[in-house]
CSV table of C-alpha atoms and ligand atoms in Angstrom, one decimal:
chain,number,residue,atom,x,y,z
A,1,MET,CA,18.0,-9.9,10.4
A,2,LYS,CA,15.7,-7.4,11.0
A,3,GLU,CA,11.9,-8.6,11.2
A,4,ILE,CA,9.1,-7.4,9.1
A,5,GLU,CA,7.2,-5.4,11.8
A,6,HIS,CA,4.6,-3.2,9.7
A,7,VAL,CA,3.0,-4.1,6.2
A,8,ALA,CA,1.6,-1.6,3.6
A,9,LEU,CA,-0.9,-3.0,1.0
A,10,ILE,CA,-2.2,-1.2,-2.0
A,11,GLY,CA,-5.0,-2.6,-4.2
A,12,LEU,CA,-8.3,-3.7,-2.3
A,13,GLY,CA,-10.0,-5.6,-4.9
A,14,ALA,CA,-9.7,-9.4,-4.3
A,15,VAL,CA,-6.2,-10.6,-4.4
A,16,GLY,CA,-5.4,-7.4,-1.8
A,17,THR,CA,-8.4,-7.9,0.6
A,18,VAL,CA,-7.6,-11.6,1.1
A,19,LEU,CA,-4.1,-11.1,2.4
A,20,ALA,CA,-5.3,-7.5,4.1
A,21,THR,CA,-7.5,-9.3,6.1
A,22,ARG,CA,-5.8,-11.5,7.5
A,23,LEU,CA,-2.3,-9.7,7.6
A,24,HIS,CA,-5.3,-6.7,9.6
A,25,ASP,CA,-6.6,-9.6,12.1
A,26,ARG,CA,-2.6,-11.2,13.4
A,27,LEU,CA,-0.8,-7.6,12.7
A,28,PRO,CA,-3.1,-4.9,14.6
A,29,GLY,CA,-1.6,-1.9,14.5
A,30,ARG,CA,1.1,-2.3,11.8
A,31,PHE,CA,-0.7,-3.0,8.6
A,32,THR,CA,-1.8,-0.4,6.8
A,33,ILE,CA,-3.3,0.6,3.5
A,34,ILE,CA,-2.2,3.5,1.4
A,35,ALA,CA,-4.8,4.7,-0.6
A,36,ASP,CA,-5.5,7.6,-2.0
A,37,ALA,CA,-8.3,10.8,-0.3
A,38,GLY,CA,-11.4,9.6,-2.7
A,39,ARG,CA,-11.0,5.7,-1.7
A,40,GLN,CA,-9.8,6.1,2.0
A,41,GLU,CA,-13.3,8.3,1.8
A,42,LYS,CA,-14.8,5.4,0.4
A,43,LEU,CA,-13.8,3.1,2.4
A,44,ARG,CA,-14.4,5.0,5.9
A,45,ARG,CA,-18.0,5.0,4.1
A,46,GLN,CA,-18.4,0.9,3.2
A,47,GLY,CA,-15.3,-1.2,4.7
A,48,ILE,CA,-14.9,-3.9,2.7
A,49,LEU,CA,-16.7,-7.2,2.8
A,50,PHE,CA,-14.5,-10.4,3.1
A,51,ASN,CA,-16.7,-13.1,2.9
A,52,GLY,CA,-19.8,-11.7,4.5
A,53,LYS,CA,-17.4,-9.7,7.5
A,54,ARG,CA,-16.9,-6.0,7.4
A,55,TYR,CA,-13.8,-4.1,8.1
A,56,ASP,CA,-12.7,-1.4,8.2
A,57,PHE,CA,-8.8,-1.1,7.6
A,58,ALA,CA,-6.2,1.9,8.9
A,59,PHE,CA,-4.2,4.1,6.3
A,60,ALA,CA,-0.5,4.0,6.0
A,61,ASP,CA,0.8,7.2,7.5
A,62,ALA,CA,3.8,8.8,5.0
A,63,SER,CA,5.7,9.9,7.8
A,64,ARG,CA,6.4,6.1,8.7
A,65,PRO,CA,8.3,4.4,5.4
A,66,ALA,CA,6.9,0.7,5.6
A,67,ASP,CA,9.5,-2.8,6.1
A,68,SER,CA,7.6,-4.4,3.3
A,69,ILE,CA,4.7,-3.1,0.5
A,70,LEU,CA,2.4,-6.1,-1.1
A,71,ILE,CA,0.9,-4.6,-4.7
A,72,ALA,CA,-2.3,-6.0,-5.8
A,73,THR,CA,-3.3,-3.7,-8.1
A,74,LYS,CA,-4.3,-4.2,-11.6
A,75,ALA,CA,-1.2,-3.7,-14.4
A,76,VAL,CA,-2.9,-0.8,-16.0
A,77,ALA,CA,-3.1,1.0,-12.1
A,78,LEU,CA,1.2,-0.2,-11.7
A,79,PRO,CA,2.4,3.4,-12.3
A,80,GLU,CA,-0.2,5.0,-10.7
A,81,ALA,CA,0.9,2.4,-7.8
A,82,ILE,CA,4.6,3.0,-8.1
A,83,GLU,CA,3.5,6.9,-7.3
A,84,ALA,CA,1.7,6.7,-4.3
A,85,ILE,CA,4.3,4.1,-3.0
A,86,THR,CA,7.3,5.4,-3.4
A,87,PRO,CA,6.5,8.2,0.2
A,88,HIS,CA,6.1,5.1,2.1
A,89,VAL,CA,9.3,3.4,1.0
A,90,GLY,CA,12.2,3.5,3.5
A,91,PRO,CA,16.2,2.0,3.9
A,92,GLN,CA,15.6,-1.2,4.8
A,93,THR,CA,11.3,-1.0,2.5
A,94,LEU,CA,10.8,-4.4,1.3
A,95,ILE,CA,8.2,-5.0,-1.9
A,96,LEU,CA,6.6,-8.1,-3.6
A,97,SER,CA,4.2,-7.7,-6.1
A,98,LEU,CA,1.4,-9.7,-6.6
A,99,LEU,CA,0.8,-8.7,-10.1
A,100,ASN,CA,-0.1,-11.8,-12.4
A,101,GLY,CA,2.4,-11.4,-16.0
A,102,ILE,CA,6.4,-11.8,-16.0
A,103,ASP,CA,6.8,-7.8,-15.9
A,104,SER,CA,6.3,-5.4,-12.6
A,105,GLU,CA,8.4,-7.3,-10.8
A,106,GLN,CA,11.6,-5.4,-13.4
A,107,THR,CA,9.4,-2.1,-13.7
A,108,LEU,CA,9.4,-2.0,-9.8
A,109,ALA,CA,13.2,-2.3,-9.9
A,110,GLU,CA,13.8,0.4,-11.5
A,111,ARG,CA,12.0,2.6,-9.8
A,112,PHE,CA,12.9,1.4,-6.7
A,113,GLY,CA,16.2,0.2,-7.2
A,114,PRO,CA,16.6,-4.5,-7.9
A,115,GLU,CA,17.7,-5.2,-3.8
A,116,ARG,CA,14.1,-4.0,-2.9
A,117,VAL,CA,12.1,-6.0,-4.9
A,118,LEU,CA,11.4,-9.6,-4.7
A,119,TYR,CA,8.9,-11.9,-7.4
A,120,SER,CA,5.9,-13.3,-6.0
A,121,TYR,CA,3.0,-14.2,-7.5
A,122,PHE,CA,-0.5,-15.6,-6.2
A,123,LEU,CA,-1.7,-18.8,-7.1
A,124,GLY,CA,-4.9,-20.5,-6.6
A,125,HIS,CA,-8.8,-20.8,-6.5
A,126,PRO,CA,-9.6,-17.0,-7.8
A,127,SER,CA,-10.9,-14.7,-5.8
A,128,LEU,CA,-14.2,-13.3,-6.5
A,129,ARG,CA,-15.2,-9.7,-6.0
A,130,GLU,CA,-18.1,-7.5,-6.5
A,131,GLY,CA,-17.7,-3.8,-5.5
A,132,ASN,CA,-16.5,-3.8,-2.0
A,133,SER,CA,-17.1,-7.3,-1.3
A,134,VAL,CA,-15.0,-9.5,-1.5
A,135,ALA,CA,-15.4,-14.2,-1.7
A,136,HIS,CA,-12.0,-16.7,-1.1
A,137,ASP,CA,-12.0,-19.9,0.2
A,138,GLY,CA,-8.9,-20.0,1.6
A,139,GLU,CA,-6.9,-22.4,-1.2
A,140,TYR,CA,-4.1,-20.0,-2.0
A,141,ARG,CA,-0.2,-19.4,-2.1
A,142,ILE,CA,1.7,-17.0,-2.4
A,143,TYR,CA,5.1,-18.3,-4.0
A,144,PHE,CA,7.4,-15.4,-3.6
A,145,GLY,CA,11.7,-15.0,-3.9
A,146,GLU,CA,14.3,-14.1,-5.8
A,147,ALA,CA,15.5,-15.2,-9.4
A,148,ASP,CA,17.8,-18.5,-7.8
A,149,ASN,CA,16.2,-19.5,-4.4
A,150,ARG,CA,18.7,-22.5,-3.7
A,151,CYS,CA,20.1,-20.3,-0.6
A,152,PRO,CA,17.3,-17.8,0.6
A,153,SER,CA,18.3,-14.7,1.3
A,154,ASP,CA,18.1,-12.6,3.8
A,155,ASN,CA,15.6,-10.7,2.8
A,156,VAL,CA,13.8,-14.0,1.8
A,157,ARG,CA,13.7,-15.2,4.7
A,158,ARG,CA,12.1,-12.0,6.2
A,159,ILE,CA,9.3,-12.1,4.1
A,160,GLY,CA,8.7,-16.2,5.1
A,161,ALA,CA,9.0,-15.7,8.9
A,162,LEU,CA,6.2,-12.3,8.0
A,163,PHE,CA,4.5,-15.0,6.2
A,164,ASP,CA,4.8,-17.8,9.0
A,165,ARG,CA,4.0,-15.1,11.4
A,166,THR,CA,1.0,-14.0,10.0
A,167,GLY,CA,-0.5,-17.4,8.3
A,168,ILE,CA,-0.5,-16.9,5.2
A,169,PRO,CA,1.2,-20.3,2.9
A,170,TYR,CA,3.5,-20.0,0.8
A,171,GLU,CA,6.1,-21.3,-1.1
A,172,ILE,CA,9.7,-20.3,-2.6
A,173,PRO,CA,10.7,-22.2,-5.8
A,174,GLN,CA,14.2,-22.6,-6.1
A,175,ASP,CA,14.0,-20.8,-9.4
A,176,MET,CA,11.6,-18.1,-9.7
A,177,ILE,CA,11.4,-17.2,-12.8
A,178,SER,CA,10.5,-20.5,-14.2
A,179,ALA,CA,8.1,-20.3,-11.7
A,180,LEU,CA,6.7,-17.0,-12.6
A,181,TRP,CA,6.4,-18.2,-16.5
A,182,GLN,CA,4.7,-21.7,-15.1
A,183,LYS,CA,2.0,-19.1,-13.7
A,184,PHE,CA,2.9,-16.7,-16.8
A,185,VAL,CA,1.8,-20.0,-18.8
A,186,ILE,CA,-1.3,-20.9,-16.1
A,187,ASN,CA,-2.9,-17.2,-17.0
A,188,ILE,CA,-2.5,-17.1,-20.8
A,189,GLY,CA,-4.5,-20.5,-21.1
A,190,CYS,CA,-7.4,-19.9,-18.4
A,191,ASN,CA,-7.5,-16.3,-18.3
A,192,GLN,CA,-7.9,-15.9,-21.6
A,193,THR,CA,-9.8,-18.8,-22.8
A,194,THR,CA,-12.3,-18.0,-19.8
A,195,ALA,CA,-12.6,-14.5,-20.5
A,196,LEU,CA,-13.5,-15.0,-24.5
A,197,LEU,CA,-15.8,-17.8,-23.4
A,198,ARG,CA,-17.4,-15.9,-21.2
A,199,ARG,CA,-17.9,-18.9,-19.1
A,200,PRO,CA,-16.6,-20.3,-15.3
A,201,TYR,CA,-13.7,-22.9,-15.1
A,202,GLY,CA,-16.3,-25.6,-15.1
A,203,HIS,CA,-16.6,-25.0,-18.7
A,204,LEU,CA,-12.9,-25.2,-19.6
A,205,GLN,CA,-13.4,-28.8,-17.2
A,206,ARG,CA,-16.3,-30.4,-19.0
A,207,ASN,CA,-15.7,-28.8,-22.8
A,208,GLU,CA,-12.7,-31.3,-24.3
A,209,ARG,CA,-12.8,-28.0,-26.5
A,210,ALA,CA,-12.1,-25.3,-24.4
A,211,MET,CA,-9.2,-26.7,-22.9
A,212,THR,CA,-8.3,-27.1,-26.6
A,213,LEU,CA,-8.8,-23.5,-26.6
A,214,ALA,CA,-6.6,-23.0,-23.3
A,215,ARG,CA,-4.3,-25.6,-24.4
A,216,ARG,CA,-3.3,-24.1,-28.0
A,217,MET,CA,-2.6,-20.3,-26.0
A,218,MET,CA,0.0,-22.1,-23.9
A,219,GLU,CA,1.7,-24.5,-25.9
A,220,GLU,CA,3.0,-21.4,-27.5
A,221,ALA,CA,3.4,-19.5,-24.5
A,222,ALA,CA,6.0,-22.4,-23.1
A,223,GLY,CA,7.6,-22.9,-27.1
A,224,VAL,CA,8.1,-18.9,-26.1
A,225,ALA,CA,9.9,-19.9,-22.7
A,226,GLY,CA,11.5,-22.6,-24.4
A,227,MET,CA,13.1,-20.3,-26.5
A,228,LEU,CA,13.9,-18.7,-23.9
A,229,LYS,CA,16.1,-21.2,-21.9
A,230,ILE,CA,13.5,-20.9,-18.7
A,231,ALA,CA,14.2,-24.2,-17.5
A,232,GLY,CA,10.8,-26.1,-17.6
A,233,ALA,CA,9.7,-25.0,-20.3
A,234,GLU,CA,8.4,-29.0,-22.4
A,235,ARG,CA,6.5,-29.6,-18.6
A,236,MET,CA,4.7,-25.7,-18.5
A,237,THR,CA,1.3,-26.6,-20.7
A,238,ASP,CA,0.6,-29.5,-18.9
A,239,ARG,CA,1.4,-28.7,-15.3
A,240,ALA,CA,-0.8,-25.6,-16.3
A,241,GLU,CA,-3.9,-27.6,-17.8
A,242,GLU,CA,-3.9,-29.8,-14.2
A,243,VAL,CA,-3.7,-26.4,-12.5
A,244,ILE,CA,-7.0,-25.4,-14.4
A,245,ARG,CA,-8.6,-28.8,-14.0
A,246,SER,CA,-7.8,-28.4,-10.2
A,247,MET,CA,-9.9,-25.1,-9.7
A,248,ASN,CA,-13.6,-24.6,-8.7
A,249,PRO,CA,-16.3,-25.1,-10.9
A,250,GLU,CA,-18.0,-22.0,-10.5
A,251,GLY,CA,-14.4,-19.9,-10.3
A,252,LYS,CA,-14.0,-17.5,-12.1
A,253,SER,CA,-10.4,-15.6,-13.3
A,254,SER,CA,-10.1,-12.1,-12.6
A,255,MET,CA,-9.5,-11.3,-16.6
A,256,LEU,CA,-13.2,-12.8,-16.6
A,257,GLN,CA,-14.3,-11.0,-14.0
A,258,ASP,CA,-13.2,-7.8,-15.4
A,259,VAL,CA,-15.2,-8.6,-18.5
A,260,GLU,CA,-18.4,-8.9,-17.4
A,261,ALA,CA,-17.4,-5.3,-14.6
A,262,GLY,CA,-16.6,-4.1,-18.0
A,263,ARG,CA,-13.4,-3.2,-16.8
A,264,PRO,CA,-10.3,-2.7,-18.9
A,265,THR,CA,-8.2,-6.6,-19.3
A,266,GLU,CA,-5.1,-6.8,-18.5
A,267,VAL,CA,-4.5,-8.7,-22.0
A,268,ASP,CA,-2.2,-6.6,-22.8
A,269,ILE,CA,0.3,-8.7,-19.7
A,270,PHE,CA,-0.4,-12.1,-21.0
A,271,ALA,CA,-1.0,-11.9,-25.2
A,272,GLY,CA,0.0,-8.6,-25.1
A,273,THR,CA,3.4,-9.9,-24.4
A,274,LEU,CA,4.0,-12.4,-25.7
A,275,CYS,CA,3.4,-10.7,-28.9
A,276,ARG,CA,6.1,-8.5,-28.1
A,277,LEU,CA,8.8,-11.7,-27.6
A,278,ALA,CA,7.5,-14.1,-29.9
A,279,ALA,CA,7.9,-11.4,-31.6
A,280,GLU,CA,11.2,-11.0,-30.8
A,281,THR,CA,12.9,-14.8,-30.6
A,282,GLY,CA,10.8,-15.7,-34.5
A,283,TYR,CA,8.4,-18.1,-32.1
A,284,PRO,CA,4.8,-18.1,-34.3
A,285,VAL,CA,1.7,-17.2,-31.5
A,286,PRO,CA,-1.2,-17.2,-34.0
A,287,TRP,CA,-3.7,-18.2,-31.4
A,288,ASN,CA,-2.4,-16.0,-29.1
A,289,ARG,CA,-2.2,-12.6,-32.0
A,290,ALA,CA,-5.8,-13.1,-32.5
A,291,ALA,CA,-6.8,-13.5,-28.3
A,292,LEU,CA,-5.2,-9.9,-28.4
A,293,GLN,CA,-6.8,-9.1,-30.9
A,294,ILE,CA,-10.3,-10.5,-29.4
A,295,LEU,CA,-9.8,-8.7,-26.3
A,296,SER,CA,-8.1,-5.6,-27.2
A,297,ALA,CA,-11.6,-5.0,-28.8
A,298,LEU,CA,-14.3,-6.0,-25.9
B,301,LIG,N1,-8.4,-11.9,-8.6
B,301,LIG,C1,-7.8,-13.1,-8.5
B,301,LIG,O1,-8.2,-13.9,-8.0
B,301,LIG,C2,-6.7,-13.1,-8.8
B,301,LIG,C3,-5.6,-12.1,-9.6
B,301,LIG,N2,-4.5,-11.7,-8.9
B,301,LIG,C4,-3.8,-11.2,-9.9
B,301,LIG,O2,-3.5,-9.7,-9.4
B,301,LIG,C5,-3.9,-8.6,-9.2
B,301,LIG,C6,-5.0,-7.4,-9.1
B,301,LIG,O3,-6.0,-8.4,-9.4
B,301,LIG,P1,-7.6,-8.1,-8.3
B,301,LIG,O4,-7.1,-8.5,-7.2
B,301,LIG,O5,-8.6,-8.9,-9.2
B,301,LIG,O6,-7.9,-6.4,-8.6
B,301,LIG,P2,-9.4,-5.6,-8.1
B,301,LIG,O7,-9.8,-5.4,-9.8
B,301,LIG,O8,-10.2,-6.8,-8.0
B,301,LIG,O9,-8.1,-4.7,-7.5
B,301,LIG,C7,-7.5,-4.3,-7.1
B,301,LIG,C8,-8.2,-2.4,-6.1
B,301,LIG,O10,-6.8,-2.1,-6.8
B,301,LIG,C9,-7.4,-0.4,-6.6
B,301,LIG,N3,-6.9,0.5,-7.1
B,301,LIG,C10,-6.1,1.1,-8.0
B,301,LIG,N4,-5.7,1.7,-8.9
B,301,LIG,C11,-5.3,2.4,-7.0
B,301,LIG,C12,-4.4,3.0,-6.6
B,301,LIG,N5,-4.2,4.1,-7.7
B,301,LIG,N6,-3.9,3.0,-5.4
B,301,LIG,C13,-4.5,2.1,-4.0
B,301,LIG,N7,-5.5,1.1,-5.1
B,301,LIG,C14,-5.2,1.5,-6.5
B,301,LIG,C15,-9.0,-1.2,-7.1
B,301,LIG,O11,-9.5,0.4,-6.6
B,301,LIG,P3,-10.9,0.9,-7.7
B,301,LIG,O12,-11.4,-0.1,-7.6
B,301,LIG,O13,-11.5,1.7,-6.4
B,301,LIG,O14,-10.2,1.1,-9.0
B,301,LIG,C16,-9.2,-2.0,-6.1
B,301,LIG,O15,-9.4,-2.2,-5.1
B,301,LIG,C17,-4.4,-8.2,-11.1
B,301,LIG,O16,-2.8,-8.9,-11.1
B,301,LIG,C18,-4.4,-10.3,-11.2
B,301,LIG,O17,-4.3,-10.6,-12.8
B,301,LIG,C19,-3.8,-13.2,-9.4
B,301,LIG,C20,-4.0,-13.9,-9.3
B,301,LIG,C21,-5.7,-14.9,-8.7
B,302,LIG,C1,-4.6,-17.3,-9.9
B,302,LIG,C2,-6.0,-17.3,-10.9
B,302,LIG,C3,-5.2,-18.4,-12.3
B,302,LIG,C4,-6.8,-18.0,-10.9
B,302,LIG,O1,-7.8,-17.6,-11.6
B,302,LIG,C5,-5.4,-15.8,-11.3
B,302,LIG,O2,-4.2,-15.8,-11.7
B,302,LIG,C6,-5.9,-15.4,-12.2
B,302,LIG,O3,-7.4,-15.4,-12.0
B,302,LIG,O4,-6.0,-13.7,-12.2
């Protein structure tokens, strides 16, 4: 099993910075950022502040492929990110997409081949970004793996070994497709509700009407999961509510942060994807249709 030595990351935002600072500290000289000339210039000038400490990262050199590439851009930037990482992908490169939603791995597998892509996502307290300043309390895990991890593949073990060496907390779910859908149900509820109401997690935790709104949207997502025969669909809404209740009350979902910063939201990979799948399966999703309409109109 070939050890992962050189790691590159694209998307030095809220989630990317949490991982980049850890990899920078634990893989000296072997961790780099993939960024275009404009972003490189800005990063050289301003650095990134993580919990108040300035970080200056090295940039990836396309003459040597990375052993692993982590993608942490927003979904709208995935096509650009794919072009940007292409020169850094070699025959042994393993790609992990930390994007929310259930589609990015498929898009990456179509471009680079399924043998180079693992499923993954970030779950925990939200990471907060304002400009080049990111704050996070360390409460998170990376969930990753192949679709079925009852017998972990070499690639899964390689990434597990990297995370062990660098102290990145992780879990390898046996059924990664079910886990990805569980995360999707959580995002459908908490990202969309916090963005619609423009309130942090504490509001959902205290206000039963807000939590009911989140539950209605999550029940629809879990209903579609059931139609698609995703394992554990019937437990996903209750589990998602538990996750929302465990968030830090002042925490803001990535979608609420986008709304507040005037950035485009990722509603297309949440309610947008759900509405498309609902039309295919014939499952009614009126709450998510309304959320899609409102959030796309911002
Ligand atoms: N924030 C959170 O707590 C969580 C977020 N997620 C998910 O993780 C993903 C990333 O979210 P988040 O970190 O919040 O997003 P951010 O908007 O904070 O960060 C995205 C970063 O990607 C950079 N970027 C965009 N296009 C490119 C490009 N072509 N080349 C290089 N860099 C690029 C942006 O740079 P620039 O600003 O210059 O455009 C920005 O630094 C999303 O899918 C989100 O849903 C998942 C769990 C938690
Ligand atoms: C992990 C969670 C739910 C944190 O808010 C998230 O995925 C997001 O903000 O996009």
